Short mmCIF file of C-alpha atoms and ligand atoms in Angstrom, two decimals:
data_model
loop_
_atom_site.label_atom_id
_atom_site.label_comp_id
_atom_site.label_asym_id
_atom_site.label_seq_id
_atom_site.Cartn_x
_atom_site.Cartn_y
_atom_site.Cartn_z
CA UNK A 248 12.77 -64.66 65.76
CA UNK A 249 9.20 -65.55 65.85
CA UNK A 250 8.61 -62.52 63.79
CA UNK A 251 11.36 -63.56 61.12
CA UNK A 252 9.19 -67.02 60.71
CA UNK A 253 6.21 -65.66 59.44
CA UNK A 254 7.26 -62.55 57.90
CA UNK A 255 6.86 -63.27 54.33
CA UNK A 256 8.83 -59.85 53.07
CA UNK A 257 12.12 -60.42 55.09
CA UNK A 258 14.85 -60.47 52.32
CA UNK A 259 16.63 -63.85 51.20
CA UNK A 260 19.83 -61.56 49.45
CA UNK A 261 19.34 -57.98 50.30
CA UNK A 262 20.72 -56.31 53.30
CA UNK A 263 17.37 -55.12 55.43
CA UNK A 264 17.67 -54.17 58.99
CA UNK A 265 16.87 -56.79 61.60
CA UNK A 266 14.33 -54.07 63.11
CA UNK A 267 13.73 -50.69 62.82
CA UNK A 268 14.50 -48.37 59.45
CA UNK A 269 17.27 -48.00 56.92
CA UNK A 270 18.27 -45.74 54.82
CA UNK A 271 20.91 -44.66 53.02
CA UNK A 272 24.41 -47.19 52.64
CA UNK A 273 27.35 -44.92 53.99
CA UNK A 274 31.15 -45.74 54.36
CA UNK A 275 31.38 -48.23 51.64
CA UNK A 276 35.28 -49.70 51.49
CA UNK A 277 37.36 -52.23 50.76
CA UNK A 278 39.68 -52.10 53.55
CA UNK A 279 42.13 -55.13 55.60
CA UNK A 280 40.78 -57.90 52.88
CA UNK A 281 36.77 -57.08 53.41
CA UNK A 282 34.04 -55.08 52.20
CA UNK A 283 32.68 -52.61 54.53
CA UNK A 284 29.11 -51.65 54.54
CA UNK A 285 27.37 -49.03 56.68
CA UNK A 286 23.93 -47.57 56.52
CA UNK A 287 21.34 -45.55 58.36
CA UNK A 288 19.56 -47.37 60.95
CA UNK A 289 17.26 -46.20 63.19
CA UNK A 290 17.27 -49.69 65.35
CA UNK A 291 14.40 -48.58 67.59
CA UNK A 292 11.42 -47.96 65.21
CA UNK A 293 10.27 -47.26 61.64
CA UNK A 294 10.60 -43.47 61.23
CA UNK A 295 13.23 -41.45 60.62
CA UNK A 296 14.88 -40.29 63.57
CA UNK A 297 18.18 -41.53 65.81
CA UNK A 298 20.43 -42.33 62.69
CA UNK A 299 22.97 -44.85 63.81
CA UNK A 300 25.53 -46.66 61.54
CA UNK A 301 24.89 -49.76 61.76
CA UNK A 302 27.92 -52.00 59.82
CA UNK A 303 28.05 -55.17 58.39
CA UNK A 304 31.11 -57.00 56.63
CA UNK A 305 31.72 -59.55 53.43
CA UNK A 306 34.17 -61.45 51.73
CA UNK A 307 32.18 -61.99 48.83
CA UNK A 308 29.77 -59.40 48.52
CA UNK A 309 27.13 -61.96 48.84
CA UNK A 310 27.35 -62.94 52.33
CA UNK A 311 27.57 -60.52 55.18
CA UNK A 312 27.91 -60.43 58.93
CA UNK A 313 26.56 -57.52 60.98
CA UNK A 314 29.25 -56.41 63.15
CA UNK A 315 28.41 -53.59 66.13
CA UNK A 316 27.05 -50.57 65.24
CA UNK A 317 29.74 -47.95 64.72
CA UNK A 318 28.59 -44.65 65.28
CA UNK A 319 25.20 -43.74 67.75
CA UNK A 320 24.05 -40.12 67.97
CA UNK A 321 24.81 -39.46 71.73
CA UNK A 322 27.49 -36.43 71.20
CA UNK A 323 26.92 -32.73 71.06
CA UNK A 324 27.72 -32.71 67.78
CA UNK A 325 25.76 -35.48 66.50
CA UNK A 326 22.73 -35.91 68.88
CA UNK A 327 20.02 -35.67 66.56
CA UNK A 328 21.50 -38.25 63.71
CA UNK A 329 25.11 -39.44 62.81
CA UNK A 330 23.95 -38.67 58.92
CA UNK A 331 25.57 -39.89 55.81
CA UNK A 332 29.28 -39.91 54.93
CA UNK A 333 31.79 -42.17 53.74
CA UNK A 334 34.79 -43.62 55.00
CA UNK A 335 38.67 -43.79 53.77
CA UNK A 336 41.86 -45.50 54.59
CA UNK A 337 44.41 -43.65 55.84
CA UNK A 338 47.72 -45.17 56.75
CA UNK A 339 46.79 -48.56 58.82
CA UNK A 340 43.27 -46.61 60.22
CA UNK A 341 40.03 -46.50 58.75
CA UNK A 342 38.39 -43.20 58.88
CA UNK A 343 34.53 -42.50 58.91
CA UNK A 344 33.90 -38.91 58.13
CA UNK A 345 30.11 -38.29 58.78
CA UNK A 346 27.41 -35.64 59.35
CA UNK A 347 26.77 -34.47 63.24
CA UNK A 348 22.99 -33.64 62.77
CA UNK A 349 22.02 -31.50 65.48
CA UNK A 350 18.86 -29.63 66.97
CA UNK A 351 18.47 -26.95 68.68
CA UNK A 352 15.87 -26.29 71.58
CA UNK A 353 13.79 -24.16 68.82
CA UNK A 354 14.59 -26.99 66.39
CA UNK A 355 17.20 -24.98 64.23
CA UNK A 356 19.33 -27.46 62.44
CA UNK A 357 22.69 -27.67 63.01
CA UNK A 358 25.25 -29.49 61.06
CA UNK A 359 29.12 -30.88 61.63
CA UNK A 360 31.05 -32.93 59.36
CA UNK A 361 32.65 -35.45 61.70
CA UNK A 362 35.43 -37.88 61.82
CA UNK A 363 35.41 -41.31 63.49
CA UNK A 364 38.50 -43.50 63.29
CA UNK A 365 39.28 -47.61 63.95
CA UNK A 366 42.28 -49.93 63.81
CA UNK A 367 40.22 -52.63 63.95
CA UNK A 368 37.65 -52.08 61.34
CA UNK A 369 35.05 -53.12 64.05
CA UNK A 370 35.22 -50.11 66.93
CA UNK A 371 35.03 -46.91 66.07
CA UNK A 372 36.45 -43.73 68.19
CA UNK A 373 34.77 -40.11 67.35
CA UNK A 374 37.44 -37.20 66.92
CA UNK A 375 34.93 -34.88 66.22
CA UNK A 376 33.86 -32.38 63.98
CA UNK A 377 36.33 -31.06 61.47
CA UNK A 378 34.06 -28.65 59.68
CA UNK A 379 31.48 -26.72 62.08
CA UNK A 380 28.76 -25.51 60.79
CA UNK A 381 28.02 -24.13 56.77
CA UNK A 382 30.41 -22.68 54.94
CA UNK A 383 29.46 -18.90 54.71
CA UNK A 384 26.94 -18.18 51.97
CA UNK A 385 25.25 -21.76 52.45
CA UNK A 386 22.14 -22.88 55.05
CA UNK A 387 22.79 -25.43 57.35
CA UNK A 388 21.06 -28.05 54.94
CA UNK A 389 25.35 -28.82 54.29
CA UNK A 390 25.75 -32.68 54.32
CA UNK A 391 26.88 -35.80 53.18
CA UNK A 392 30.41 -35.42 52.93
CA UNK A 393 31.97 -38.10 50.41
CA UNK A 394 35.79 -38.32 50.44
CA UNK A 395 38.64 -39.71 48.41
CA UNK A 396 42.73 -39.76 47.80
CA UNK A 397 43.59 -38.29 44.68
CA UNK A 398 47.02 -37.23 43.78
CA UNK A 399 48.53 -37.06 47.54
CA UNK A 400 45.64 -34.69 48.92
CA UNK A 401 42.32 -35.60 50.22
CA UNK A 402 38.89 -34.17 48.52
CA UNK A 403 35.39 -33.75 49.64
CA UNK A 404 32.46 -33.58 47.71
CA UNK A 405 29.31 -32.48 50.14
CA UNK A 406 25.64 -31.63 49.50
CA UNK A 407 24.81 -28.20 50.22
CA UNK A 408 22.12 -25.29 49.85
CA UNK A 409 23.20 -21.90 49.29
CA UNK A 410 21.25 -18.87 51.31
CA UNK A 411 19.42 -18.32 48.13
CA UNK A 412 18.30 -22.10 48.88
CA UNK A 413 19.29 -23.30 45.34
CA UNK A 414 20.95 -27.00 45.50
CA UNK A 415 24.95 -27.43 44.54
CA UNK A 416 27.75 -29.94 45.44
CA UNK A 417 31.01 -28.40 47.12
CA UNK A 418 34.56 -29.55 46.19
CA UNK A 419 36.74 -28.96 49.38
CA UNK A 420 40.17 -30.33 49.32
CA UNK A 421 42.69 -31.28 52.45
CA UNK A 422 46.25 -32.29 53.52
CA UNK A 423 45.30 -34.59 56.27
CA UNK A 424 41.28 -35.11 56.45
CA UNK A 425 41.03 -31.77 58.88
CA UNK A 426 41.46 -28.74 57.64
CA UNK A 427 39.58 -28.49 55.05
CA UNK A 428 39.17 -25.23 51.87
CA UNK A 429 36.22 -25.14 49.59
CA UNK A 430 37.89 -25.30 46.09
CA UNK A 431 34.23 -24.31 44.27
CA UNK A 432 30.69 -25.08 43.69
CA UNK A 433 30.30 -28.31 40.83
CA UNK A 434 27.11 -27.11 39.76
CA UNK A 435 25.51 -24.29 38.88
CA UNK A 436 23.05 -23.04 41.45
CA UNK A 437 19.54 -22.68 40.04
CA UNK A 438 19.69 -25.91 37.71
CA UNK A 439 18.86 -28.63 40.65
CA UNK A 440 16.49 -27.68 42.77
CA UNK A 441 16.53 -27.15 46.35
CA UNK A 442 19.14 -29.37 47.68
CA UNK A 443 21.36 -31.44 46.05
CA UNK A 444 22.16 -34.43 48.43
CA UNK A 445 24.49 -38.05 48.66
CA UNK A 446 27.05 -36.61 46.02
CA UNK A 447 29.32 -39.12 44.84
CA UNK A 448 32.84 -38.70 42.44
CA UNK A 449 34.66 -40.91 40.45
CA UNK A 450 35.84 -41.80 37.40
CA UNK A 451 35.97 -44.98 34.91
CA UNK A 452 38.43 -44.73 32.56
CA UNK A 453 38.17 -41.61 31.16
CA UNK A 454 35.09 -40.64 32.28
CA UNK A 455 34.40 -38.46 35.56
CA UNK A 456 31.04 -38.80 37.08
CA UNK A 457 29.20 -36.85 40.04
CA UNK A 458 26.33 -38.76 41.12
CA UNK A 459 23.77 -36.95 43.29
CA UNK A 460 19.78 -36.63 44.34
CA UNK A 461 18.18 -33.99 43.86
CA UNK A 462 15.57 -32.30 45.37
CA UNK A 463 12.92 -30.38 44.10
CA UNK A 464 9.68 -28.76 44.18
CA UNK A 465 7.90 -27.97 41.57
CA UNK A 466 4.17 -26.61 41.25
CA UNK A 467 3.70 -27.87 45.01
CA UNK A 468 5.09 -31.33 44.28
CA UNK A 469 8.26 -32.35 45.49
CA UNK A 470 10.43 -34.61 43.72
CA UNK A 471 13.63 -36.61 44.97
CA UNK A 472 15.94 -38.07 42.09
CA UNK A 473 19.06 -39.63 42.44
CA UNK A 474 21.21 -39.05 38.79
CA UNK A 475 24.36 -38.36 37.39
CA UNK A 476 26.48 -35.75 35.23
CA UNK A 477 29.35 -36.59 33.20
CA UNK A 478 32.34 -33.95 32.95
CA UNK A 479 31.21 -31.37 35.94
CA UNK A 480 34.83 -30.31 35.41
CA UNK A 481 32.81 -28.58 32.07
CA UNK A 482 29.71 -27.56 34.12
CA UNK A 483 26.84 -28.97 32.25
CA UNK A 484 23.57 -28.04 32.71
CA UNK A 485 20.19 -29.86 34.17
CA UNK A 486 18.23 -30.32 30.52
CA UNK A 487 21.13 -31.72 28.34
CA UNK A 488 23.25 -33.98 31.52
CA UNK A 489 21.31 -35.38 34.14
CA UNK A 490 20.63 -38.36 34.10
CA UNK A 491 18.55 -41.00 36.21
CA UNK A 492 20.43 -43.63 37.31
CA UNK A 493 17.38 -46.27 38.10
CA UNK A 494 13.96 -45.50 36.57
CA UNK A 495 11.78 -47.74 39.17
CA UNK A 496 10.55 -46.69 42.18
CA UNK A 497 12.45 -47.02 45.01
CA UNK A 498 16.13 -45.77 44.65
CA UNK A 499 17.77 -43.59 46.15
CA UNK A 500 21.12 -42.26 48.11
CA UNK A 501 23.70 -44.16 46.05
CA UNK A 502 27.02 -44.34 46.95
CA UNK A 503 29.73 -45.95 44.90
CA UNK A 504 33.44 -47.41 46.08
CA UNK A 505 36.32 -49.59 44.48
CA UNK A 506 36.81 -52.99 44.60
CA UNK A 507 40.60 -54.59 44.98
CA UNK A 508 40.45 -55.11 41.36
CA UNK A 509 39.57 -52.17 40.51
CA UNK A 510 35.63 -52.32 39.52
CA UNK A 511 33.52 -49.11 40.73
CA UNK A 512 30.49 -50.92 42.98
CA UNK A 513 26.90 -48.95 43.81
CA UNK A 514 24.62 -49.24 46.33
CA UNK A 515 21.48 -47.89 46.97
CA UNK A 516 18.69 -47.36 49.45
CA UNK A 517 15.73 -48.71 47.83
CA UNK A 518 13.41 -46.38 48.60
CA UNK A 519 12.65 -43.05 49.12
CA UNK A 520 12.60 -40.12 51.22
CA UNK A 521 9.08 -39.05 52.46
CA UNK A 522 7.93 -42.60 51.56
CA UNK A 523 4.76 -43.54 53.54
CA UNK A 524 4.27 -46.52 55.85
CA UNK A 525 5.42 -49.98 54.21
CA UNK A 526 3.78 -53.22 54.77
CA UNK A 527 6.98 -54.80 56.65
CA UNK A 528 6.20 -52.37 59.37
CA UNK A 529 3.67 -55.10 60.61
CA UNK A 530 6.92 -57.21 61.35
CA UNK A 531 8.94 -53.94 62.99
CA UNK A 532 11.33 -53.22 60.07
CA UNK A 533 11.07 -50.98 56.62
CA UNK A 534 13.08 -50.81 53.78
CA UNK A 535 16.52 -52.57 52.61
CA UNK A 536 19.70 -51.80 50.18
CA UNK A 537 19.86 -52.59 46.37
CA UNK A 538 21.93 -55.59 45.33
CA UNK A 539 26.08 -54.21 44.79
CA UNK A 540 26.29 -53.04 41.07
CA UNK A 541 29.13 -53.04 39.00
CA UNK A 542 29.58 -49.81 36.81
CA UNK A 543 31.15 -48.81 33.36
CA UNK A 544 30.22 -46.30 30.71
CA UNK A 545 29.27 -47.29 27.20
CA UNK A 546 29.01 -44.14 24.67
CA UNK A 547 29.19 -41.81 27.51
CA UNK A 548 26.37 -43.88 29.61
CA UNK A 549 26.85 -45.35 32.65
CA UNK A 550 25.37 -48.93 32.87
CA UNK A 551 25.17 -50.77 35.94
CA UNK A 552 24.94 -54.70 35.89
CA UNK A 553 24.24 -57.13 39.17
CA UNK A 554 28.26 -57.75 40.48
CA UNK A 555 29.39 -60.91 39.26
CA UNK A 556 29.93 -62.34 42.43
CA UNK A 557 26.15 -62.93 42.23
CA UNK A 558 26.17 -65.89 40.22
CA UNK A 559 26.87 -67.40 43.60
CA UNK A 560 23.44 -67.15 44.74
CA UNK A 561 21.80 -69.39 42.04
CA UNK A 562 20.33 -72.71 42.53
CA UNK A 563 18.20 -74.76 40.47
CA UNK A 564 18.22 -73.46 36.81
CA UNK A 565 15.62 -73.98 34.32
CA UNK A 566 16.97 -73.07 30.68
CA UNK A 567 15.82 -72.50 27.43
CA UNK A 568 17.76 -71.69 23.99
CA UNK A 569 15.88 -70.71 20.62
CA UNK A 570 12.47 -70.75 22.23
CA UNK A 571 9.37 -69.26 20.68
CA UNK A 572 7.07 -68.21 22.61
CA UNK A 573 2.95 -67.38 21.19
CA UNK A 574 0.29 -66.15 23.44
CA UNK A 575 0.89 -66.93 27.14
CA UNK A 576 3.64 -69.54 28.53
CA UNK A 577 3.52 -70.25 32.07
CA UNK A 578 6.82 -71.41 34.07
CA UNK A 579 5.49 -73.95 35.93
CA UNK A 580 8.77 -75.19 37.30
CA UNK A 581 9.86 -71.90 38.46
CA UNK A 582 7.24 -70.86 40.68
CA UNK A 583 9.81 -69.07 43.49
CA UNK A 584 9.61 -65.76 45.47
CA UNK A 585 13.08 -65.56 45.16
CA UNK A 586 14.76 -66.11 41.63
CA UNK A 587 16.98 -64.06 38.79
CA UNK A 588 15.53 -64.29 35.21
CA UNK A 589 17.18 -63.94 32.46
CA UNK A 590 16.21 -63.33 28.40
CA UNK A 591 18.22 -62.53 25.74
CA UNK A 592 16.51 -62.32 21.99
CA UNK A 593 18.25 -61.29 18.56
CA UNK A 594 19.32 -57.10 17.95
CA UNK A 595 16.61 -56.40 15.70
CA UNK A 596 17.77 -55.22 12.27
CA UNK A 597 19.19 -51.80 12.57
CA UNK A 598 16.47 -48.95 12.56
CA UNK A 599 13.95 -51.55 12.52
CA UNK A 600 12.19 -50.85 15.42
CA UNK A 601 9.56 -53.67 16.32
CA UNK A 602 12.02 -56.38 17.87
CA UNK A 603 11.50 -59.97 17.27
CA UNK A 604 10.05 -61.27 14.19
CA UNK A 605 6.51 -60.58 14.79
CA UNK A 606 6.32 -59.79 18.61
CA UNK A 607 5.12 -56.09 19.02
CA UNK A 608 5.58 -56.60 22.95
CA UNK A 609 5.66 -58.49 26.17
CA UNK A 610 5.06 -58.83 29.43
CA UNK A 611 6.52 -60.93 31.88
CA UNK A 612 4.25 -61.42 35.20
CA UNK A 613 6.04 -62.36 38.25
CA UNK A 614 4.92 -63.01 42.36
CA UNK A 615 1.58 -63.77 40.44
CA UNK A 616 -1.02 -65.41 42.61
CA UNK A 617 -5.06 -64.96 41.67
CA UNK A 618 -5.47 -61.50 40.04
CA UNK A 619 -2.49 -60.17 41.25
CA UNK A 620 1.06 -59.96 40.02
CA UNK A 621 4.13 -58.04 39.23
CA UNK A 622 4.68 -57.33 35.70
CA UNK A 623 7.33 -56.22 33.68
CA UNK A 624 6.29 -54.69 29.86
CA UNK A 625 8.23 -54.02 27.42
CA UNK A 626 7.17 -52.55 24.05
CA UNK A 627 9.16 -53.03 20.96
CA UNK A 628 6.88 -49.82 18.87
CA UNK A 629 6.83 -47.51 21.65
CA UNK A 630 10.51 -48.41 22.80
CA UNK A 631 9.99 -48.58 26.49
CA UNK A 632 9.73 -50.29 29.50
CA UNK A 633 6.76 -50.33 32.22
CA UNK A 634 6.84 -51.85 35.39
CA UNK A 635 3.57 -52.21 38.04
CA UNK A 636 2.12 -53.96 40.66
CA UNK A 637 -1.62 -55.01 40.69
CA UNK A 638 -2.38 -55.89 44.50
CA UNK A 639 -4.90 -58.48 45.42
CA UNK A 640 -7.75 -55.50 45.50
CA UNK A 641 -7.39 -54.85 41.74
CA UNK A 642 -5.61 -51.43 42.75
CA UNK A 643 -2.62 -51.11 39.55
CA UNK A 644 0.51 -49.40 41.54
CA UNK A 645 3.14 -47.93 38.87
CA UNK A 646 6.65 -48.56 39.86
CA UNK A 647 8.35 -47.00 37.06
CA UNK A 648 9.06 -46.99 33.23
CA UNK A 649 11.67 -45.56 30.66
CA UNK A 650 11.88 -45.08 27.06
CA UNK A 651 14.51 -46.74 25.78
CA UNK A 652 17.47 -44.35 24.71
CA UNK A 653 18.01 -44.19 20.88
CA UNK A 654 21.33 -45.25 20.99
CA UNK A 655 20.55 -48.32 22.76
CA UNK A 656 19.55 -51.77 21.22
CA UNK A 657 17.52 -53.22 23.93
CA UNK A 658 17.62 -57.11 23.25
CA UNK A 659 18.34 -58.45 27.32
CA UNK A 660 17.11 -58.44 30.14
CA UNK A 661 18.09 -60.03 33.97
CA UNK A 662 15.42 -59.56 36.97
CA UNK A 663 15.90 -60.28 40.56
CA UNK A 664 13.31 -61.13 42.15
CA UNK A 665 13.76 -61.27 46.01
CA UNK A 666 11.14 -61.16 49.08
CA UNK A 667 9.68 -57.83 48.74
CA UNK A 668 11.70 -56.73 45.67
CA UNK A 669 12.34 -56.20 42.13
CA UNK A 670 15.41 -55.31 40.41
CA UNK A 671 15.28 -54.96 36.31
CA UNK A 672 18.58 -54.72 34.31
CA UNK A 673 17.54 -53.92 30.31
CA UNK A 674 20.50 -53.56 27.37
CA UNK A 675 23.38 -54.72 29.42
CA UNK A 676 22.98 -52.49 32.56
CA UNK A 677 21.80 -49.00 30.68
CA UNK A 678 18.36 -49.10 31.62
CA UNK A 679 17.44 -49.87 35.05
CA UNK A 680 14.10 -50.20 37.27
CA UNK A 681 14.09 -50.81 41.21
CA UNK A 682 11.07 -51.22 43.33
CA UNK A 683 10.03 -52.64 46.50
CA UNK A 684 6.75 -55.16 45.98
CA UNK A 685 4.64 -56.81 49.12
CA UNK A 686 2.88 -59.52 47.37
CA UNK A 687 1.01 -62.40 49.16
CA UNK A 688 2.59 -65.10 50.64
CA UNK A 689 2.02 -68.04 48.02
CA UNK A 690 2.12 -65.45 44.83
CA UNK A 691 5.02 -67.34 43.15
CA UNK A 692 3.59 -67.93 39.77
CA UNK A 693 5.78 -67.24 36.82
CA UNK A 694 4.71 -66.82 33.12
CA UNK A 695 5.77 -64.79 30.04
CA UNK A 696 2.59 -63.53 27.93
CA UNK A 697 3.71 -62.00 23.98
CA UNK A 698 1.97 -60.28 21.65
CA UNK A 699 2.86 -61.73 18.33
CA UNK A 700 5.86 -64.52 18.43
CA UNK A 701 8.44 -63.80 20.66
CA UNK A 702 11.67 -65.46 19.98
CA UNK A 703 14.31 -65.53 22.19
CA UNK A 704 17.88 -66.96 21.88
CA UNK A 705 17.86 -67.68 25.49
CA UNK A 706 15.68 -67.54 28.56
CA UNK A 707 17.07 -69.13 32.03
CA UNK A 708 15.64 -69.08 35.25
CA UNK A 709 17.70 -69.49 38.62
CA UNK A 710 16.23 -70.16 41.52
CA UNK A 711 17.96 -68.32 44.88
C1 FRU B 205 19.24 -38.89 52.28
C2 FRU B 205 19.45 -38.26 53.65
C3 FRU B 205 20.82 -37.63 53.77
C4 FRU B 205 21.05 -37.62 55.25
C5 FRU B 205 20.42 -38.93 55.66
C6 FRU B 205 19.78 -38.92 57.02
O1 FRU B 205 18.30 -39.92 52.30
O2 FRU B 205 18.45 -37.31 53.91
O3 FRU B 205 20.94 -36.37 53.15
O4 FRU B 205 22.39 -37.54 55.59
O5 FRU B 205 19.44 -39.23 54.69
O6 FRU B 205 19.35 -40.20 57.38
#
């Protein structure tokens, strides 16, 4: 508790584990009038190693209560990790199905695709693996099994290798969660690196989407994305379909689910895989989820905005409407480490391509104390988005950028600014940058610095 007192990183909205490390968010349902979240948690220390599930519970998707941890790795079949999955209803049970990540004595992976079942919602009994080992003609790099009900069968979609260690996603199908036949790959070998992991299906409306992260190596560097392709029913190909899903930083392992009324929510882990040390380590805990994200497709895009239950969290609001802003404008009232921020300014004139009457760009600069700050730029000529972090010592840290697509008129923008995070939603939800940011305790200064005039329609700040 001490620890919590002075630990100026410690999320105000984001779900970070008490101690210890998170990764990705598994199991996500609505089931028995709550949403269910899991994750990987590694309670004991910051590295990655003795994946639990820890579980947590909302009624609102704002607040939520940690309940027990479901699922520890203390079986044969799951010893080394109880790795990502997802969970289902079935009947008046809810069913985890999970990867058993094992290790030999020589350290030779092993890996099971589990099941875990509750009629509570809060304890959890393992039934075991229901898939042993890789399907012949894949390594045991075979994970991440993702399930849903369609059509009165069950079907799978897991992350896999084959033995010519090119990355695909599996389609298995089942009558009653286990027995389980591969139907056929989703994508092509050779197009996604290494491994593909996390897969996700779904559709909205009439769109069907596998999200997935792929892993690569290219030229000695390796490279984790997390992305999408529309239609895999039509196998599409690397160059002309994938698609990032969040262009900052830290995002990773998303996994989507449905609300009771239907909307498709995301989470993510933000952060990465092979990440170094961060600086909430000094206070016993690393890394935390994304806010919940509501998804649609516009034009064949998916755009994800902050889930409206959010509005919940705002407090105080400052607000602005028809405000022009010249040179630098500082936000003296909303000095805040936690706030959302939100600007809206008119669709410049079709093909016209410099924004605003005579702003060329802008930057907002957030967490800014002394030299350093947190800044968003955006760039009306060049059509794109940069966001970095310049830390007390001068060093400039990149934690993303996009282009802006050229069917998309980028004239909004909301930010979420929490402890030890930034979340940037650009053109209703089609451009999106995540990042974890340490700044200083005290580094709450706000301001909004254009190049030109900068006239916006709206600008409102909440604080949290
Ligand atoms: C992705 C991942 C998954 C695995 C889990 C282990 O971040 O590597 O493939 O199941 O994390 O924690």
């Amino acid at each position: 508790m001490t620890q919590y007192a002075s630990d100026p990183w410690r999320p105000a909205f984001h779900i970070a584990p008490r101690t210890g490390l998170l990764n990705d968010p598994n199991g996500l349902v609505y089931w028995d009038g709550a949403y269910h979240i899991f994750y990987q948690w590694n309670p004991h220390d910051c590295t990655h190693a003795n994946k639990n599930w820890a579980h947590a519970v909302s009624h609102d998707l704002v607040r939520w209560e940690e309940l027990p941890i479901a699922l520890t790795p203390e079986d044969t079949f799951d010893s080394h990790g109880c790795y990502s999955g997802s969970a289902v209803a079935d009947g008046q049970e809810l069913v985890l199905i999970y990867n058993g990540n094992v290790r030999d004595a020589d350290g030779t992976r092993q890996t099971y695709q589990c099941l875990a079942r509750s009629t509570d919602g809060v304890h959890f009994q393992k039934l075991g693996p229901v898939l042993s080992g890789p399907l012949p003609g894949y390594t045991a790099h075979f994970r991440d099994p993702k399930v849903w009900r369609d059509n009165g069968e069950w079907l799978m979609v897991l992350g896999a290798q084959t033995a010519a260690l090119e990355g695909t996603v599996l389609l298995l199908r089942s009558p009653d969660l286990v027995s389980w036949t591969l139907v056929r790959e989703l994508l092509a070998p050779g197009e996604f690196g290494y491994m593909c992991e996390c897969p996700d299906y779904f559709c909205i409306g009439e769109n069907d989407l596998l999200i997935f992260c792929e892993q690569r190596s290219e030229g000695g560097i390796d490279s984790n994305l997390a992305g999408y392709v529309p239609g895999v029913l039509s196998v599409t190909t690397r160059h002309t379909a994938f698609r990032r899903l969040d262009h900052g930083r830290d995002f990773y392992a998303p996994q989507t689910f449905e609300a009771p009324d239907g909307r498709r929510l995301m989470l993510a882990w933000m952060g990465l895989p092979e990440q170094g040390d961060a600086p909430s380590t000094a206070f016993g805990w690393m890394h935390c989820l994304t806010l919940p994200r509501e998804l649609s497709v516009v034009g064949g895009r998916l755009r994800q905005s902050p889930a409206r239950e959010l509005v919940a969290l705002r407090k105080s609001h400052l607000g602005s409407y028809g405000l022009a802003v010249s040179g630098t404008m500082d936000l003296v009232d909303a000095r805040s480490d936690t706030f959302e921020l939100g600007l809206a300014w008119p669709e410049p004139a079709s093909g016209v391509a410099k924004g605003t009457a005579s702003c060329r760009s802008f930057t907002i600069d957030m967490r800014v104390g002394g030299i350093e700050r947190t800044t968003l730029a955006l760039d009306f000529a060049a059509r794109s988005l940069r966001l970095e972090t310049v830390r007390p010592d001068g060093v400039i840290q990149d934690l993303g950028h996009a282009d802006f697509p050229a069917d998309v008129a980028v004239c909004d923008l909301r930010i979420f600014v929490d402890r030890s995070s930034v979340e940037v939603f650009a053109a209703g939800g089609a451009l999106v940058l995540s990042a974890r940011v340490f700044p200083s305790p005290g580094a709450e200064d706000l301001r909004i610095r254009a190049d030109g005039t900068l006239t916006l329609d709206r600008l409102d700040v909440w604080k949290i």
